Coordinates of C-alpha atoms in Angstrom, one line a residue:
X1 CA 135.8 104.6 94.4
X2 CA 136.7 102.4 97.5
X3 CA 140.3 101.4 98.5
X4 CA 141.5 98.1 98.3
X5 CA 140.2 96.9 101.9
X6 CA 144.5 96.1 102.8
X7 CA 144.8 99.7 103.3
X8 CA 142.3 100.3 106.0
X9 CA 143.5 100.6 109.6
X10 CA 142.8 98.8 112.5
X11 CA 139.5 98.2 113.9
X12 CA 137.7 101.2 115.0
X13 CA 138.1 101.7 118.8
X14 CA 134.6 100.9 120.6
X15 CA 135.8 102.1 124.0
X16 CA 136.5 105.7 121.9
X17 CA 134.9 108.2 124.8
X18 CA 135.5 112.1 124.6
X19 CA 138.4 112.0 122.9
X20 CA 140.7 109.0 124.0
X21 CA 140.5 105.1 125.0
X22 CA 139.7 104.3 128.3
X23 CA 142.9 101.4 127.8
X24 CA 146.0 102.0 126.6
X25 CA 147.8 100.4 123.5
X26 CA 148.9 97.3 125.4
X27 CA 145.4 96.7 126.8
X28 CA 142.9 97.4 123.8
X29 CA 142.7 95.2 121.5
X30 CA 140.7 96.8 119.0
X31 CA 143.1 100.1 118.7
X32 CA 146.1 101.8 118.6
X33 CA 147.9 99.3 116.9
X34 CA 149.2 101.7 115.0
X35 CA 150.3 104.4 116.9
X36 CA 152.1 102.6 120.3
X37 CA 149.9 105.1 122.2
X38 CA 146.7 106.0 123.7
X39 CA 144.8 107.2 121.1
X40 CA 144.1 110.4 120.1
X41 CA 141.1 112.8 117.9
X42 CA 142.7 112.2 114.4
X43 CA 143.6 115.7 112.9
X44 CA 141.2 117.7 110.6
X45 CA 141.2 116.7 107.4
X46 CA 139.3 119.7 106.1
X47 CA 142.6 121.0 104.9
X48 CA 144.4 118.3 103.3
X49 CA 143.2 117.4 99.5
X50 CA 142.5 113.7 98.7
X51 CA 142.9 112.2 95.8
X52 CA 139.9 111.1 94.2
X53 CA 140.3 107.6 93.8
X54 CA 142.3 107.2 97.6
X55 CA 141.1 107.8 100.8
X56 CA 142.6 109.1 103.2
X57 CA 143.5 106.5 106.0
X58 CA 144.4 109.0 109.3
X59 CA 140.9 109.4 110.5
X60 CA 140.1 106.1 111.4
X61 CA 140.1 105.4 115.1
X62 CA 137.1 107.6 115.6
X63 CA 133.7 107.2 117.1
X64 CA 130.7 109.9 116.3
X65 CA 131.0 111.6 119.2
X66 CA 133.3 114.3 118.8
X67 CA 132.9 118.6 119.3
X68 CA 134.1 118.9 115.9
X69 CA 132.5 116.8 113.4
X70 CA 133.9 117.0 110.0
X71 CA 133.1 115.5 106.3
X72 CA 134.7 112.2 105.6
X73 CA 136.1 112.4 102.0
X74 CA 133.5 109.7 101.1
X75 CA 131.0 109.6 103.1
X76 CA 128.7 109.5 100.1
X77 CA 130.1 106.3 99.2
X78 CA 129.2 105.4 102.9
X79 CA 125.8 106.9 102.4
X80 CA 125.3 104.6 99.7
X81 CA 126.5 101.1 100.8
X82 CA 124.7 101.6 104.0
X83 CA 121.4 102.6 102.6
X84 CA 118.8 100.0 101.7
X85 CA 117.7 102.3 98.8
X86 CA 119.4 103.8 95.8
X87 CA 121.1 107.0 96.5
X88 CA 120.7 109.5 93.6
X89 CA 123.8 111.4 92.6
X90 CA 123.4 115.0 94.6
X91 CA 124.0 119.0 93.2
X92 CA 126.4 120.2 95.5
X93 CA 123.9 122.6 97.3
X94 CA 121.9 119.2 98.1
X95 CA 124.8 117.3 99.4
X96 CA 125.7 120.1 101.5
X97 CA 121.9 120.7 103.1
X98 CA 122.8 116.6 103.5
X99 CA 125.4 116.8 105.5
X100 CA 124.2 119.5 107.7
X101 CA 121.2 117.9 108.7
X102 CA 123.4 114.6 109.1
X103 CA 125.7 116.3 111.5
X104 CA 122.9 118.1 113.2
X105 CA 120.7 115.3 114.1
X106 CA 124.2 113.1 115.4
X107 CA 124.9 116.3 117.3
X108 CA 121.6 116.3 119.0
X109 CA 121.6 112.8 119.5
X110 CA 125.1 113.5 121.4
X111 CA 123.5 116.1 123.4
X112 CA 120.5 113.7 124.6
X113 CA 118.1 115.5 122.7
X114 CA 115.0 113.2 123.2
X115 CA 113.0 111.4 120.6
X116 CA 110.6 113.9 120.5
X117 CA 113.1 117.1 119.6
X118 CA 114.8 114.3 117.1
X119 CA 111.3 114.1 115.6
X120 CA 110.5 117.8 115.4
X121 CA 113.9 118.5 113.2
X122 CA 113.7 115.3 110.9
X123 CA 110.2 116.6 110.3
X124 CA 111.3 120.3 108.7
X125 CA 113.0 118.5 106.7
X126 CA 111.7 116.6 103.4
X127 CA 111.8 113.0 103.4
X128 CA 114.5 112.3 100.8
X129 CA 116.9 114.6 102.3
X130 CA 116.3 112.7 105.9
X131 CA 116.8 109.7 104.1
X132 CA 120.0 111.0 102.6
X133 CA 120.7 112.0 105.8
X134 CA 120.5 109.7 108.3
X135 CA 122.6 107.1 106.2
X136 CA 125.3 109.4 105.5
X137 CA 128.6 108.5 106.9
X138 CA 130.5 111.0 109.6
X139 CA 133.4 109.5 110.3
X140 CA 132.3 106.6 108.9
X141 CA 129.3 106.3 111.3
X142 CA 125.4 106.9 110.7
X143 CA 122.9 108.3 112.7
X144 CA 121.9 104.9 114.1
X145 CA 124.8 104.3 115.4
X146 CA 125.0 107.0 117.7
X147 CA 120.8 106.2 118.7
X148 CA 122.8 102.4 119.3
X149 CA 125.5 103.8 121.6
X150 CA 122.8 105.3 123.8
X151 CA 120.5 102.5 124.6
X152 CA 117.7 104.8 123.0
X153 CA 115.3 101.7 121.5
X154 CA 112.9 104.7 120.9
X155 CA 114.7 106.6 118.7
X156 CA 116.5 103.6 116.9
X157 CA 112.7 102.9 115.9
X158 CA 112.3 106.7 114.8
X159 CA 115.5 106.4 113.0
X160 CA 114.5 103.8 110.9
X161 CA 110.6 104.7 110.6
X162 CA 112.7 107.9 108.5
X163 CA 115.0 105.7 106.7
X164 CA 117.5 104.7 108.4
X165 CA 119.3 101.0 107.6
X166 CA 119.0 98.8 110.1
X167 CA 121.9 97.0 108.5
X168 CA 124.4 99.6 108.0
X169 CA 127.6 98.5 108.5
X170 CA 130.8 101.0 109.7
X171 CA 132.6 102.4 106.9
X172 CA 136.3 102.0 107.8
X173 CA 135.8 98.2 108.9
X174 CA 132.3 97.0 107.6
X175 CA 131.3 96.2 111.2
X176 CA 127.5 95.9 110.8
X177 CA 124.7 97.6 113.2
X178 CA 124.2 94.7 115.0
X179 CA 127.9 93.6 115.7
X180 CA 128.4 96.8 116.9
X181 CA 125.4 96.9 119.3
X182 CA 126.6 93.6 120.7
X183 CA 130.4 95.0 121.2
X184 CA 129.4 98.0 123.0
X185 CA 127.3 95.8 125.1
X186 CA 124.1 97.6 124.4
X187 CA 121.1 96.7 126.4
X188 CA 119.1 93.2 125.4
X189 CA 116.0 95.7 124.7
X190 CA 117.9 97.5 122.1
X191 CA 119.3 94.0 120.3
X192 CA 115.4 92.9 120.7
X193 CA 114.6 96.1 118.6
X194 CA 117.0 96.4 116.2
X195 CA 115.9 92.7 115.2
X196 CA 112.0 94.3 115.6
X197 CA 113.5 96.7 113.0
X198 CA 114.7 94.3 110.0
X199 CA 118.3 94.4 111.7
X200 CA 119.1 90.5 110.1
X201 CA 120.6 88.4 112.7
X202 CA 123.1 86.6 110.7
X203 CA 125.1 89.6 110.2
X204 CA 126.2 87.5 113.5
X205 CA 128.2 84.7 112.0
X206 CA 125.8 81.6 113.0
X207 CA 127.8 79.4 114.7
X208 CA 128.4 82.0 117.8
X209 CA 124.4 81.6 118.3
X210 CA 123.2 79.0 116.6
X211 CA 124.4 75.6 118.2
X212 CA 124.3 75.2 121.4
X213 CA 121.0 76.8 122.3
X214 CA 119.0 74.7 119.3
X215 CA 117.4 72.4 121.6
X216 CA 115.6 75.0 122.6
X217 CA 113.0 74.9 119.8
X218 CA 111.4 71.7 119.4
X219 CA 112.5 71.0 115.7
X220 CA 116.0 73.4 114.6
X221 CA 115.5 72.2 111.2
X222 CA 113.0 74.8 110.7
X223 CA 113.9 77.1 107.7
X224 CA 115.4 80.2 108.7
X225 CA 115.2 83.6 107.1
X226 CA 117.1 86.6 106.1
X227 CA 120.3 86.2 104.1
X228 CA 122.7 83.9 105.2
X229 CA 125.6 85.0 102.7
X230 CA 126.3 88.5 104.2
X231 CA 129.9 89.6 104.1
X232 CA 131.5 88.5 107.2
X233 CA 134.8 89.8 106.2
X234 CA 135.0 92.5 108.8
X235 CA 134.6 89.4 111.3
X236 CA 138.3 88.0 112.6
X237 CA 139.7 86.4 116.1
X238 CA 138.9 89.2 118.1
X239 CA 136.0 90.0 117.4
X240 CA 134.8 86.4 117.5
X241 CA 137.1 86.8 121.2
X242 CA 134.9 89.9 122.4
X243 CA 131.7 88.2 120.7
X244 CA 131.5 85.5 122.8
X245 CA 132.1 87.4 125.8
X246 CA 129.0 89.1 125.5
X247 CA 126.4 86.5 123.7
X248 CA 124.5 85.7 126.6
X249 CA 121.8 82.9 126.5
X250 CA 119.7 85.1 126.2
X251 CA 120.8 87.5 123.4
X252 CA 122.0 84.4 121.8
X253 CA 118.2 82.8 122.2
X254 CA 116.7 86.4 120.7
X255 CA 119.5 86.0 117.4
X256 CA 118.1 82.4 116.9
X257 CA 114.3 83.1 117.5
X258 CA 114.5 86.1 115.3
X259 CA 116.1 83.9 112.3
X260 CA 112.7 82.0 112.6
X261 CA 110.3 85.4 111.7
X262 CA 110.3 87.2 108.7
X263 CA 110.7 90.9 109.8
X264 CA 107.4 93.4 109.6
X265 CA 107.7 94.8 105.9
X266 CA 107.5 98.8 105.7
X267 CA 103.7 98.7 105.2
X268 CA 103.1 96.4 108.0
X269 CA 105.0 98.6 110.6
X270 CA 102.9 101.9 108.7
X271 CA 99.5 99.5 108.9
X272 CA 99.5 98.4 112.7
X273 CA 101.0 102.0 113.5
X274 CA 97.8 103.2 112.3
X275 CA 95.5 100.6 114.1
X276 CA 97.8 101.4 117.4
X277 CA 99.3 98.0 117.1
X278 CA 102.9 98.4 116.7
X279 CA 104.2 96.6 119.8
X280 CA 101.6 93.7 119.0
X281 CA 103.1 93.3 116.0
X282 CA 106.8 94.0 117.5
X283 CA 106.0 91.3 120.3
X284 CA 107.9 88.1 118.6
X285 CA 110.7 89.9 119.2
X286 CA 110.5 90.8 122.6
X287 CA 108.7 87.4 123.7
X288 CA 109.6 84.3 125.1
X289 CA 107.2 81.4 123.2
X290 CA 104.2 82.5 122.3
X291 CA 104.2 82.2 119.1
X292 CA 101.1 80.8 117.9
X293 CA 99.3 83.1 120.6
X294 CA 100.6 85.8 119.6
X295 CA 99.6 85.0 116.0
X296 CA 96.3 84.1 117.0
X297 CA 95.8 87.7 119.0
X298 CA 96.9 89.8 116.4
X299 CA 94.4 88.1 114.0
X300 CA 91.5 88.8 116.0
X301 CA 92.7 92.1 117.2
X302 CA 93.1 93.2 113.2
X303 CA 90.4 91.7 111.8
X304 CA 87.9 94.0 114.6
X305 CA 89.7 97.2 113.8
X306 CA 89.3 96.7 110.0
X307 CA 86.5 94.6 110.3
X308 CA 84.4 94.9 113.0
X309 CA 81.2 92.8 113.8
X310 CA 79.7 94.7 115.9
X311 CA 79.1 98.1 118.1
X312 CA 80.5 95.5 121.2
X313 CA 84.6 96.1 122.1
X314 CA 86.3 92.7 121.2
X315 CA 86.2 90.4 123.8
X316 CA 88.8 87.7 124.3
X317 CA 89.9 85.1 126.9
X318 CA 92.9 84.2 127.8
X319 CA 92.4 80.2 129.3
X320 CA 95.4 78.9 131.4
X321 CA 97.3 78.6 134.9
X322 CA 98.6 82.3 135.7
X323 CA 102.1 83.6 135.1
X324 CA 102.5 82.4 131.2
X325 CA 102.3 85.8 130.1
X326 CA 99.1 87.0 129.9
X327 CA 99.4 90.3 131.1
X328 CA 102.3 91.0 128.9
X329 CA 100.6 89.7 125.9
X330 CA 97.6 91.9 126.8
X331 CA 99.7 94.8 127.4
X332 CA 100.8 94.8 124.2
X333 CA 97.6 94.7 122.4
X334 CA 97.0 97.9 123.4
X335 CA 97.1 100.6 126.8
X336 CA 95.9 98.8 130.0
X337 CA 93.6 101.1 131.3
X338 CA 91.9 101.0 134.8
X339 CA 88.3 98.8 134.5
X340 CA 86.4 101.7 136.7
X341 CA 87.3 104.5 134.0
X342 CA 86.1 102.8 131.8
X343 CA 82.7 101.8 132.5
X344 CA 82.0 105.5 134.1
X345 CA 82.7 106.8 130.4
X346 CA 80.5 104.4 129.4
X347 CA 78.0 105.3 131.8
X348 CA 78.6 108.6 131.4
X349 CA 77.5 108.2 127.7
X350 CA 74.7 106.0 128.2
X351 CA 73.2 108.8 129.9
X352 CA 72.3 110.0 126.0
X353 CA 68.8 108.3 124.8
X354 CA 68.9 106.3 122.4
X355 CA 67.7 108.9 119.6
X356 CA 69.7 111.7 120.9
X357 CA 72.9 112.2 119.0
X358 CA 75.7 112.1 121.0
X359 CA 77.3 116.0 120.9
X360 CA 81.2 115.7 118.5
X361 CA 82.9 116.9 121.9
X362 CA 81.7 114.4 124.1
X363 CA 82.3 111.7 121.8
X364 CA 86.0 113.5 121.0
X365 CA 86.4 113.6 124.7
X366 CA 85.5 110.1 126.2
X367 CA 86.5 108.5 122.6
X368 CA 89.8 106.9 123.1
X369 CA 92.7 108.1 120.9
X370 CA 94.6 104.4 120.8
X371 CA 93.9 101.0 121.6
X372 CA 92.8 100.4 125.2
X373 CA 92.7 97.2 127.0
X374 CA 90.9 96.0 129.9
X375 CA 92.3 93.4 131.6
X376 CA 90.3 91.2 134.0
X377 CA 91.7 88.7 136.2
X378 CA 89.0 88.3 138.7
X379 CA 85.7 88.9 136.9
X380 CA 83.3 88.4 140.0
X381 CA 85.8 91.3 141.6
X382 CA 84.3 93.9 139.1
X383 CA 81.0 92.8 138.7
X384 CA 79.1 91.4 136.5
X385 CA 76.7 94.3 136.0
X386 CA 79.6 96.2 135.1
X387 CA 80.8 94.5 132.2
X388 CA 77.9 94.1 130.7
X389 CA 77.7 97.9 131.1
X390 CA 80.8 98.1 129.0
X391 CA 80.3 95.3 126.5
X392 CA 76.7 96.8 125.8
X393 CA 78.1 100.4 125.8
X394 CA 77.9 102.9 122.5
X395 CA 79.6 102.5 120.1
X396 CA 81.7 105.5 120.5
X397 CA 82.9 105.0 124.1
X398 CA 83.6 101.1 122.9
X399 CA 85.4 101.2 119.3
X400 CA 88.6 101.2 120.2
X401 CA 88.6 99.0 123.6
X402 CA 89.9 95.3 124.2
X403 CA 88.4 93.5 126.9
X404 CA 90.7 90.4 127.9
X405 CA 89.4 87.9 130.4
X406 CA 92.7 85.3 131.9
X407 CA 90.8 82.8 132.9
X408 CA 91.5 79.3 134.4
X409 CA 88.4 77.6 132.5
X410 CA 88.6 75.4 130.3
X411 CA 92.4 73.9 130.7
X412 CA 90.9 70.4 130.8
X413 CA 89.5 71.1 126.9
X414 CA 92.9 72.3 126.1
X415 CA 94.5 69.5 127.0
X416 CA 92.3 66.9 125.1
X417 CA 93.4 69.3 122.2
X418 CA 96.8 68.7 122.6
X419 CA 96.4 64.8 123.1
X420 CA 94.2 64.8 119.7
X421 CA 95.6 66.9 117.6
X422 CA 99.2 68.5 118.8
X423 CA 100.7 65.7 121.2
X424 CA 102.6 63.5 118.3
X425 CA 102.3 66.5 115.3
X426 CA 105.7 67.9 113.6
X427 CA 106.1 71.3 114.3
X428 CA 105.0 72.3 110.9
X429 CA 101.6 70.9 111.4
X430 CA 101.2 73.0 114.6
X431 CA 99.7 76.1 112.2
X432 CA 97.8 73.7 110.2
X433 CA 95.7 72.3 113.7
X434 CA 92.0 73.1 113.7
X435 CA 92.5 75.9 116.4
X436 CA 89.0 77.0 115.3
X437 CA 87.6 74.1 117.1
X438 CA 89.1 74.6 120.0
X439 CA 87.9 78.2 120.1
X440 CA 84.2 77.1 119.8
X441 CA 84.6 74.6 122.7
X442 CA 86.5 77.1 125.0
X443 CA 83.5 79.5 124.0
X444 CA 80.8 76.9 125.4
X445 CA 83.3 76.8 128.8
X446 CA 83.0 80.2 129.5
X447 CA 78.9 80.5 128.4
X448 CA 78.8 77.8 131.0
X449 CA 81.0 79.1 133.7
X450 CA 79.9 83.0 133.2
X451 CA 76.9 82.8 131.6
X452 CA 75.4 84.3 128.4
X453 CA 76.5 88.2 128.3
X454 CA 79.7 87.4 127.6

């Protein structure tokens, strides 16, 4: 049973670093309100005996982080209003198993244990008992927090791949994931994936992000998403003080362009993890524009893996002036590997006639074990005889490789597009434009300019 919310202490200290406040009383404002001093580890509690129905208020100005972490007296309560599933009551031998594993994965994450080692443990470990775990409260902190506090976007995206709520909010004052991210001044990678995540941005009261960078999307009136009544009540002046400090344009632009996307669902993240896709379909969030490209990419790039047409790789062209992104957007379709290797594995099994089964351990050797892209900027630089080597290559060498040709050609068809069909559109017509025509023309540019191979 929670206490009335009057009873809680002060904000929890976010400047809380091995064992005392880098400011004193005077000079922090979340902390220490309460005891005049520079604050100190709050005593054990594992001796005193709390009521059932009270909590006890002493341990409050705490961050994970401490040698000796012990049981908050209801961190199953925690466990449960920061987990985005139902928690089922727990035999004391399971709640104990619980909290061990809770306390060992925040103490590795103290010790830098890496994503990997954090990995290894979760898996001996089944997965309702990570689950459990890594939304149970230690001093009124989850796992994720602690992944938070060390800029580690990696195992944040672990975390939560096991379980973990990317809107769990501090126990003692409801400060959610993202607020606290913000106040620490984590990183703009790690706000970028916590919104990747399902972290919902307007557990950031709107108008700190929402005004005055509008203008930056052609039409604000677009509906948002997420849930725009989430309890704010842990918001007050100083946090909206320290807030501001730290929304900069472009964490501010990130909060507004991830209120426009509806976050990956579980089987989404679990599909494109298993087509070795997860950063294409991450890449909203970490983009600026690119929307409809990006849209359009992942399409294409699905619909071969699932799909595909052929024994050719997929080819696809990237038509415009340089520096808009290209490479980045090709990066994260898949690996960018070197054009040479590839066409000398592809050479390499050519050398097998066309009868002749290819042997399992070449084709488990030269077959690549995640998406690879080849990116090609200057196509007369690698030769023409070369990609057609490649696009005419097995199967197995091929199957998982994206060729992606950034190309200038065509720029003059795009633009009679945009005076025909986009120039004087609202922006909710922009999906609805016949981009498949535009594809077919830019197709008969690049016939013409390089010729039929491609």
């Amino acid at each position: 049973m929670h206490t009335s919310r009057t009873q809680k202490k002060a904000t929890a200290c976010y400047y809380w670093y091995n064992g005392r406040c880098k400011y004193t009383a005077d000079a922090c404002m979340y902390a220490h309100r309460h005891t005049g001093q520079v604050a100190k580890r709050p005593p054990s509690t594992t001796k005193l005996e709390s009521k059932p129905d009270q909590r006890d208020n002493r341990d409050l100005i705490s961050l994970v982080g401490n040698d000796d972490i012990i049981e908050d007296t209801i961190s199953s309560a925690a466990a449960t209003e920061n987990s985005s599933c139902t928690i089922v009551l727990q035999t004391p031998a399971e709640a104990s198993e619980c909290l061990t594993l809770a306390e060992a994965v925040i103490k590795a994450l103290q010790s830098n244990t890496d994503s990997s080692g954090i990995k290894a443990m979760l898996a001996t470990n089944p997965p309702e008992r990570v689950l459990k775990a890594l939304n149970k409260g230690i001093d009124g902190f989850s796992a994720i927090f602690e992944a938070v506090k060390r800029n580690d976007a990696d195992i944040i995206e672990l975390l939560v791949e096991n379980g973990a709520n990317p809107n769990a909010t501090e126990h003692n004052s409801d400060i959610p994931l993202l607020a606290f991210a913000i106040l620490r001044g984590a990183t703009i990678t790690i706000i970028q994936t916590l919104l990747s995540v399902g972290t919902n941005p307007h557990s950031i009261p709107r108008d700190l992000w929402g005004g005055s960078i509008s203008g930056t999307f052609d039409n604000d009136t677009e509906l948002l998403t997420g849930n725009l009544t989430l309890d704010t009540r842990w918001y007050n002046r100083l946090h909206r003080a320290s807030l501001l400090k730290r929304l900069d344009f472009g964490v501010r632009y990130h909060l507004l362009a991830s209120s426009k996307l509806e976050a990956p669902t579980k089987n989404e993240r679990r599909n494109a993890e298993r087509l070795g896709i997860k950063s294409l379909l991450q890449l909203p969030y970490f983009s600026v524009g690119q929307r409809l490209a990006i849209k359009r990419v992942t399409e294409y790039v699905q619909s071969h893996l699932l799909l595909p047409s052929s024994n050719q790789p997929l080819m696809l062209a990237f038509v415009g002036p340089p520096g808009h992104g290209q490479l980045k957007l090709a990066a994260s379709v898949g690996k960018i590997v070197p054009f040479n290797s590839i066409v000398a594995r592809t050479k390499k099994m050519n050398n097998y006639s066309a009868n002749e089964q290819i042997p399992d351990k070449e084709i488990s050797t030269n077959k690549p074990s995640r998406l690879e892209v080849v990116y090609i900027d200057d196509i007369d630089k690698i030769g023409r005889l070369n990609l057609i080597t490649l696009l005419n290559g097995p199967t197995q060498a091929s199957s998982n490789t994206i060729c992606i040709l950034s190309v200038t050609d065509g720029e003059s068809t795009i633009l009679d597009f945009y005076e025909t069909y986009l120039g004087n559109a609202p922006k909710d017509e922009l999906l609805s434009a016949p981009w498949d025509e535009l594809d077919k023309a830019l197709k008969k540019d690049l016939l013409k300019s390089y010729g039929v191979f491609l």
